[in-house]
Amino acid sequence: RGHESNISSSQISPNERYVLTYTGANRDNGGVAEHLLRLWDTQRELAHSETQITPVVLPLAPDTDIALLAFSPDSRWVYVIDSQNTLHYFPTALDDLKEQACIAVGRNFSLSEWERFFTDVETKKTLDYRKTCANLPEHPSAVNP
């Protein structure tokens, strides 16, 4: 799924595999902006023969305004400087992102989170629950729903 607000900044990685997009400006209708940073991996989607590229949403605090977006020369890292001059950095490899998320959160998805994020909008079908952090136990709500 793409952005619902206009993209206010974008960057292509040096190896041309990744595209970074940010929405921070107000929506056309005057509504509140998304303030979302998304990483698009074009190679991963092509390798999996998917018809639609699905981005990874990189975590930023709500209402974070971005001053600068950049990739490392080897395209392995995304660097973001916000309007408060705080540096944020994220790995571009999905497995590295997943590992960092598991460390930061310290648990697997709850059943309600799983249903929220892993339900197809069109078919309303939810994927079968599975652990996303292999080294952590299933969330109690998923074990005893």
JSON list of C-alpha atoms in Angstrom, two decimals:
[
{"chain": "A", "resi": 1, "resn": "ARG", "atom": "CA", "xyz": [0.00, 0.00, 0.00]},
{"chain": "A", "resi": 2, "resn": "GLY", "atom": "CA", "xyz": [1.29, 3.45, -0.83]},
{"chain": "A", "resi": 3, "resn": "HIS", "atom": "CA", "xyz": [1.08, 6.80, 0.88]},
{"chain": "A", "resi": 4, "resn": "GLU", "atom": "CA", "xyz": [-2.27, 8.48, 1.39]},
{"chain": "A", "resi": 5, "resn": "SER", "atom": "CA", "xyz": [-0.70, 11.96, 1.43]},
{"chain": "A", "resi": 6, "resn": "ASN", "atom": "CA", "xyz": [1.51, 13.54, -1.20]},
{"chain": "A", "resi": 7, "resn": "ILE", "atom": "CA", "xyz": [5.14, 12.43, -1.11]},
{"chain": "A", "resi": 8, "resn": "SER", "atom": "CA", "xyz": [7.18, 15.40, 0.08]},
{"chain": "A", "resi": 9, "resn": "SER", "atom": "CA", "xyz": [10.64, 13.84, -0.22]},
{"chain": "A", "resi": 10, "resn": "SER", "atom": "CA", "xyz": [12.21, 10.80, -1.86]},
{"chain": "A", "resi": 11, "resn": "GLN", "atom": "CA", "xyz": [15.62, 9.24, -2.38]},
{"chain": "A", "resi": 12, "resn": "ILE", "atom": "CA", "xyz": [16.95, 6.39, -4.54]},
{"chain": "A", "resi": 13, "resn": "SER", "atom": "CA", "xyz": [19.75, 4.24, -3.13]},
{"chain": "A", "resi": 14, "resn": "PRO", "atom": "CA", "xyz": [23.17, 4.24, -4.84]},
{"chain": "A", "resi": 15, "resn": "ASN", "atom": "CA", "xyz": [22.64, 0.64, -6.02]},
{"chain": "A", "resi": 16, "resn": "GLU", "atom": "CA", "xyz": [19.16, 1.66, -7.30]},
{"chain": "A", "resi": 17, "resn": "ARG", "atom": "CA", "xyz": [17.53, -1.19, -5.41]},
{"chain": "A", "resi": 18, "resn": "TYR", "atom": "CA", "xyz": [15.74, 0.87, -2.75]},
{"chain": "A", "resi": 19, "resn": "VAL", "atom": "CA", "xyz": [13.47, 3.88, -2.87]},
{"chain": "A", "resi": 20, "resn": "LEU", "atom": "CA", "xyz": [12.80, 5.90, 0.27]},
{"chain": "A", "resi": 21, "resn": "THR", "atom": "CA", "xyz": [9.66, 8.05, 0.40]},
{"chain": "A", "resi": 22, "resn": "TYR", "atom": "CA", "xyz": [8.39, 10.44, 3.05]},
{"chain": "A", "resi": 23, "resn": "THR", "atom": "CA", "xyz": [5.06, 12.19, 3.49]},
{"chain": "A", "resi": 24, "resn": "GLY", "atom": "CA", "xyz": [5.23, 15.17, 5.78]},
{"chain": "A", "resi": 25, "resn": "ALA", "atom": "CA", "xyz": [3.28, 17.94, 4.10]},
{"chain": "A", "resi": 26, "resn": "ASN", "atom": "CA", "xyz": [-0.43, 18.52, 4.64]},
{"chain": "A", "resi": 27, "resn": "ARG", "atom": "CA", "xyz": [-2.87, 16.53, 2.53]},
{"chain": "A", "resi": 28, "resn": "ASP", "atom": "CA", "xyz": [-4.47, 18.18, -0.47]},
{"chain": "A", "resi": 29, "resn": "ASN", "atom": "CA", "xyz": [-7.78, 18.44, 1.38]},
{"chain": "A", "resi": 30, "resn": "GLY", "atom": "CA", "xyz": [-6.13, 20.31, 4.26]},
{"chain": "A", "resi": 31, "resn": "GLY", "atom": "CA", "xyz": [-6.15, 17.27, 6.55]},
{"chain": "A", "resi": 32, "resn": "VAL", "atom": "CA", "xyz": [-3.30, 16.14, 8.74]},
{"chain": "A", "resi": 33, "resn": "ALA", "atom": "CA", "xyz": [-0.28, 14.64, 7.00]},
{"chain": "A", "resi": 34, "resn": "GLU", "atom": "CA", "xyz": [0.78, 11.04, 7.53]},
{"chain": "A", "resi": 35, "resn": "HIS", "atom": "CA", "xyz": [4.41, 11.74, 8.51]},
{"chain": "A", "resi": 36, "resn": "LEU", "atom": "CA", "xyz": [5.39, 8.29, 7.24]},
{"chain": "A", "resi": 37, "resn": "LEU", "atom": "CA", "xyz": [8.76, 7.09, 6.03]},
{"chain": "A", "resi": 38, "resn": "ARG", "atom": "CA", "xyz": [8.60, 4.08, 3.70]},
{"chain": "A", "resi": 39, "resn": "LEU", "atom": "CA", "xyz": [11.33, 1.91, 2.25]},
{"chain": "A", "resi": 40, "resn": "TRP", "atom": "CA", "xyz": [10.56, 0.19, -1.05]},
{"chain": "A", "resi": 41, "resn": "ASP", "atom": "CA", "xyz": [12.73, -2.79, -2.06]},
{"chain": "A", "resi": 42, "resn": "THR", "atom": "CA", "xyz": [12.24, -3.22, -5.79]},
{"chain": "A", "resi": 43, "resn": "GLN", "atom": "CA", "xyz": [14.48, -6.30, -6.08]},
{"chain": "A", "resi": 44, "resn": "ARG", "atom": "CA", "xyz": [12.65, -8.24, -3.36]},
{"chain": "A", "resi": 45, "resn": "GLU", "atom": "CA", "xyz": [9.32, -7.74, -5.06]},
{"chain": "A", "resi": 46, "resn": "LEU", "atom": "CA", "xyz": [10.68, -8.72, -8.46]},
{"chain": "A", "resi": 47, "resn": "ALA", "atom": "CA", "xyz": [12.24, -11.86, -7.01]},
{"chain": "A", "resi": 48, "resn": "HIS", "atom": "CA", "xyz": [8.94, -12.90, -5.46]},
{"chain": "A", "resi": 49, "resn": "SER", "atom": "CA", "xyz": [6.97, -12.16, -8.66]},
{"chain": "A", "resi": 50, "resn": "GLU", "atom": "CA", "xyz": [4.51, -9.98, -6.82]},
{"chain": "A", "resi": 51, "resn": "THR", "atom": "CA", "xyz": [2.34, -7.64, -8.82]},
{"chain": "A", "resi": 52, "resn": "GLN", "atom": "CA", "xyz": [2.47, -4.93, -6.19]},
{"chain": "A", "resi": 53, "resn": "ILE", "atom": "CA", "xyz": [5.45, -3.53, -4.30]},
{"chain": "A", "resi": 54, "resn": "THR", "atom": "CA", "xyz": [4.83, -3.46, -0.56]},
{"chain": "A", "resi": 55, "resn": "PRO", "atom": "CA", "xyz": [6.97, -0.98, 1.38]},
{"chain": "A", "resi": 56, "resn": "VAL", "atom": "CA", "xyz": [8.36, -1.29, 4.88]},
{"chain": "A", "resi": 57, "resn": "VAL", "atom": "CA", "xyz": [7.19, 1.55, 7.14]},
{"chain": "A", "resi": 58, "resn": "LEU", "atom": "CA", "xyz": [10.19, 2.82, 9.08]},
{"chain": "A", "resi": 59, "resn": "PRO", "atom": "CA", "xyz": [9.38, 3.90, 12.64]},
{"chain": "A", "resi": 60, "resn": "LEU", "atom": "CA", "xyz": [9.36, 7.60, 13.37]},
{"chain": "A", "resi": 61, "resn": "ALA", "atom": "CA", "xyz": [7.63, 9.48, 16.15]},
{"chain": "A", "resi": 62, "resn": "PRO", "atom": "CA", "xyz": [4.27, 10.97, 15.12]},
{"chain": "A", "resi": 63, "resn": "ASP", "atom": "CA", "xyz": [4.52, 14.42, 13.53]},
{"chain": "A", "resi": 64, "resn": "THR", "atom": "CA", "xyz": [8.25, 14.02, 12.85]},
{"chain": "A", "resi": 65, "resn": "ASP", "atom": "CA", "xyz": [9.39, 16.46, 10.19]},
{"chain": "A", "resi": 66, "resn": "ILE", "atom": "CA", "xyz": [12.34, 15.34, 8.10]},
{"chain": "A", "resi": 67, "resn": "ALA", "atom": "CA", "xyz": [15.21, 17.66, 7.18]},
{"chain": "A", "resi": 68, "resn": "LEU", "atom": "CA", "xyz": [17.39, 15.16, 5.29]},
{"chain": "A", "resi": 69, "resn": "LEU", "atom": "CA", "xyz": [17.14, 11.66, 3.80]},
{"chain": "A", "resi": 70, "resn": "ALA", "atom": "CA", "xyz": [20.21, 9.72, 2.65]},
{"chain": "A", "resi": 71, "resn": "PHE", "atom": "CA", "xyz": [21.53, 6.23, 1.95]},
{"chain": "A", "resi": 72, "resn": "SER", "atom": "CA", "xyz": [24.96, 4.95, 2.90]},
{"chain": "A", "resi": 73, "resn": "PRO", "atom": "CA", "xyz": [27.31, 4.57, -0.11]},
{"chain": "A", "resi": 74, "resn": "ASP", "atom": "CA", "xyz": [26.84, 0.76, 0.01]},
{"chain": "A", "resi": 75, "resn": "SER", "atom": "CA", "xyz": [23.00, 1.14, 0.20]},
{"chain": "A", "resi": 76, "resn": "ARG", "atom": "CA", "xyz": [22.86, -0.92, 3.43]},
{"chain": "A", "resi": 77, "resn": "TRP", "atom": "CA", "xyz": [21.64, 1.93, 5.65]},
{"chain": "A", "resi": 78, "resn": "VAL", "atom": "CA", "xyz": [19.08, 4.72, 5.52]},
{"chain": "A", "resi": 79, "resn": "TYR", "atom": "CA", "xyz": [20.00, 7.92, 7.37]},
{"chain": "A", "resi": 80, "resn": "VAL", "atom": "CA", "xyz": [17.35, 10.41, 8.40]},
{"chain": "A", "resi": 81, "resn": "ILE", "atom": "CA", "xyz": [17.88, 13.75, 10.13]},
{"chain": "A", "resi": 82, "resn": "ASP", "atom": "CA", "xyz": [14.72, 15.23, 11.59]},
{"chain": "A", "resi": 83, "resn": "SER", "atom": "CA", "xyz": [13.88, 18.91, 12.15]},
{"chain": "A", "resi": 84, "resn": "GLN", "atom": "CA", "xyz": [15.33, 18.65, 15.68]},
{"chain": "A", "resi": 85, "resn": "ASN", "atom": "CA", "xyz": [18.70, 17.56, 14.19]},
{"chain": "A", "resi": 86, "resn": "THR", "atom": "CA", "xyz": [18.30, 14.02, 15.55]},
{"chain": "A", "resi": 87, "resn": "LEU", "atom": "CA", "xyz": [19.88, 11.28, 13.47]},
{"chain": "A", "resi": 88, "resn": "HIS", "atom": "CA", "xyz": [17.81, 8.14, 12.86]},
{"chain": "A", "resi": 89, "resn": "TYR", "atom": "CA", "xyz": [19.27, 5.18, 10.98]},
{"chain": "A", "resi": 90, "resn": "PHE", "atom": "CA", "xyz": [17.75, 1.97, 9.68]},
{"chain": "A", "resi": 91, "resn": "PRO", "atom": "CA", "xyz": [19.14, -1.07, 7.87]},
{"chain": "A", "resi": 92, "resn": "THR", "atom": "CA", "xyz": [17.72, -1.64, 4.40]},
{"chain": "A", "resi": 93, "resn": "ALA", "atom": "CA", "xyz": [17.74, -5.46, 4.51]},
{"chain": "A", "resi": 94, "resn": "LEU", "atom": "CA", "xyz": [14.35, -6.81, 5.63]},
{"chain": "A", "resi": 95, "resn": "ASP", "atom": "CA", "xyz": [15.90, -9.48, 7.88]},
{"chain": "A", "resi": 96, "resn": "ASP", "atom": "CA", "xyz": [17.98, -6.81, 9.67]},
{"chain": "A", "resi": 97, "resn": "LEU", "atom": "CA", "xyz": [14.88, -4.64, 10.11]},
{"chain": "A", "resi": 98, "resn": "LYS", "atom": "CA", "xyz": [12.95, -7.59, 11.49]},
{"chain": "A", "resi": 99, "resn": "GLU", "atom": "CA", "xyz": [15.74, -8.43, 13.94]},
{"chain": "A", "resi": 100, "resn": "GLN", "atom": "CA", "xyz": [15.90, -4.83, 15.17]},
{"chain": "A", "resi": 101, "resn": "ALA", "atom": "CA", "xyz": [12.13, -4.73, 15.60]},
{"chain": "A", "resi": 102, "resn": "CYS", "atom": "CA", "xyz": [12.15, -7.95, 17.64]},
{"chain": "A", "resi": 103, "resn": "ILE", "atom": "CA", "xyz": [14.89, -6.57, 19.89]},
{"chain": "A", "resi": 104, "resn": "ALA", "atom": "CA", "xyz": [13.11, -3.23, 20.33]},
{"chain": "A", "resi": 105, "resn": "VAL", "atom": "CA", "xyz": [9.64, -4.66, 21.02]},
{"chain": "A", "resi": 106, "resn": "GLY", "atom": "CA", "xyz": [10.77, -7.79, 22.85]},
{"chain": "A", "resi": 107, "resn": "ARG", "atom": "CA", "xyz": [7.73, -9.89, 21.93]},
{"chain": "A", "resi": 108, "resn": "ASN", "atom": "CA", "xyz": [5.70, -11.33, 19.08]},
{"chain": "A", "resi": 109, "resn": "PHE", "atom": "CA", "xyz": [2.49, -9.79, 17.76]},
{"chain": "A", "resi": 110, "resn": "SER", "atom": "CA", "xyz": [-0.62, -10.11, 19.91]},
{"chain": "A", "resi": 111, "resn": "LEU", "atom": "CA", "xyz": [-3.60, -11.75, 18.22]},
{"chain": "A", "resi": 112, "resn": "SER", "atom": "CA", "xyz": [-5.38, -8.40, 17.79]},
{"chain": "A", "resi": 113, "resn": "GLU", "atom": "CA", "xyz": [-2.24, -6.82, 16.29]},
{"chain": "A", "resi": 114, "resn": "TRP", "atom": "CA", "xyz": [-1.87, -9.77, 13.94]},
{"chain": "A", "resi": 115, "resn": "GLU", "atom": "CA", "xyz": [-5.48, -9.42, 12.78]},
{"chain": "A", "resi": 116, "resn": "ARG", "atom": "CA", "xyz": [-5.01, -5.68, 12.29]},
{"chain": "A", "resi": 117, "resn": "PHE", "atom": "CA", "xyz": [-1.83, -5.88, 10.23]},
{"chain": "A", "resi": 118, "resn": "PHE", "atom": "CA", "xyz": [-2.19, -9.24, 8.46]},
{"chain": "A", "resi": 119, "resn": "THR", "atom": "CA", "xyz": [-5.75, -9.08, 7.13]},
{"chain": "A", "resi": 120, "resn": "ASP", "atom": "CA", "xyz": [-6.23, -8.52, 3.42]},
{"chain": "A", "resi": 121, "resn": "VAL", "atom": "CA", "xyz": [-8.25, -5.33, 2.95]},
{"chain": "A", "resi": 122, "resn": "GLU", "atom": "CA", "xyz": [-10.16, -6.65, -0.07]},
{"chain": "A", "resi": 123, "resn": "THR", "atom": "CA", "xyz": [-10.87, -10.26, 0.93]},
{"chain": "A", "resi": 124, "resn": "LYS", "atom": "CA", "xyz": [-11.03, -9.63, 4.70]},
{"chain": "A", "resi": 125, "resn": "LYS", "atom": "CA", "xyz": [-9.07, -12.87, 5.21]},
{"chain": "A", "resi": 126, "resn": "THR", "atom": "CA", "xyz": [-6.43, -12.96, 7.94]},
{"chain": "A", "resi": 127, "resn": "LEU", "atom": "CA", "xyz": [-3.22, -14.92, 7.46]},
{"chain": "A", "resi": 128, "resn": "ASP", "atom": "CA", "xyz": [-2.70, -17.76, 9.92]},
{"chain": "A", "resi": 129, "resn": "TYR", "atom": "CA", "xyz": [-0.90, -16.52, 13.03]},
{"chain": "A", "resi": 130, "resn": "ARG", "atom": "CA", "xyz": [2.78, -17.33, 13.29]},
{"chain": "A", "resi": 131, "resn": "LYS", "atom": "CA", "xyz": [5.69, -16.09, 15.33]},
{"chain": "A", "resi": 132, "resn": "THR", "atom": "CA", "xyz": [7.51, -13.20, 13.71]},
{"chain": "A", "resi": 133, "resn": "CYS", "atom": "CA", "xyz": [10.37, -13.27, 16.24]},
{"chain": "A", "resi": 134, "resn": "ALA", "atom": "CA", "xyz": [11.65, -16.84, 16.19]},
{"chain": "A", "resi": 135, "resn": "ASN", "atom": "CA", "xyz": [13.65, -16.51, 19.41]},
{"chain": "A", "resi": 136, "resn": "LEU", "atom": "CA", "xyz": [10.67, -15.18, 21.43]},
{"chain": "A", "resi": 137, "resn": "PRO", "atom": "CA", "xyz": [7.57, -17.03, 22.65]},
{"chain": "A", "resi": 138, "resn": "GLU", "atom": "CA", "xyz": [4.18, -16.58, 21.03]},
{"chain": "A", "resi": 139, "resn": "HIS", "atom": "CA", "xyz": [2.12, -13.80, 22.56]},
{"chain": "A", "resi": 140, "resn": "PRO", "atom": "CA", "xyz": [-0.23, -15.18, 25.28]},
{"chain": "A", "resi": 141, "resn": "SER", "atom": "CA", "xyz": [-3.31, -13.89, 23.40]},
{"chain": "A", "resi": 142, "resn": "ALA", "atom": "CA", "xyz": [-2.34, -16.02, 20.38]},
{"chain": "A", "resi": 143, "resn": "VAL", "atom": "CA", "xyz": [-1.82, -19.16, 22.47]},
{"chain": "A", "resi": 144, "resn": "ASN", "atom": "CA", "xyz": [-5.17, -18.85, 24.31]},
{"chain": "A", "resi": 145, "resn": "PRO", "atom": "CA", "xyz": [-7.46, -16.74, 22.07]}
]
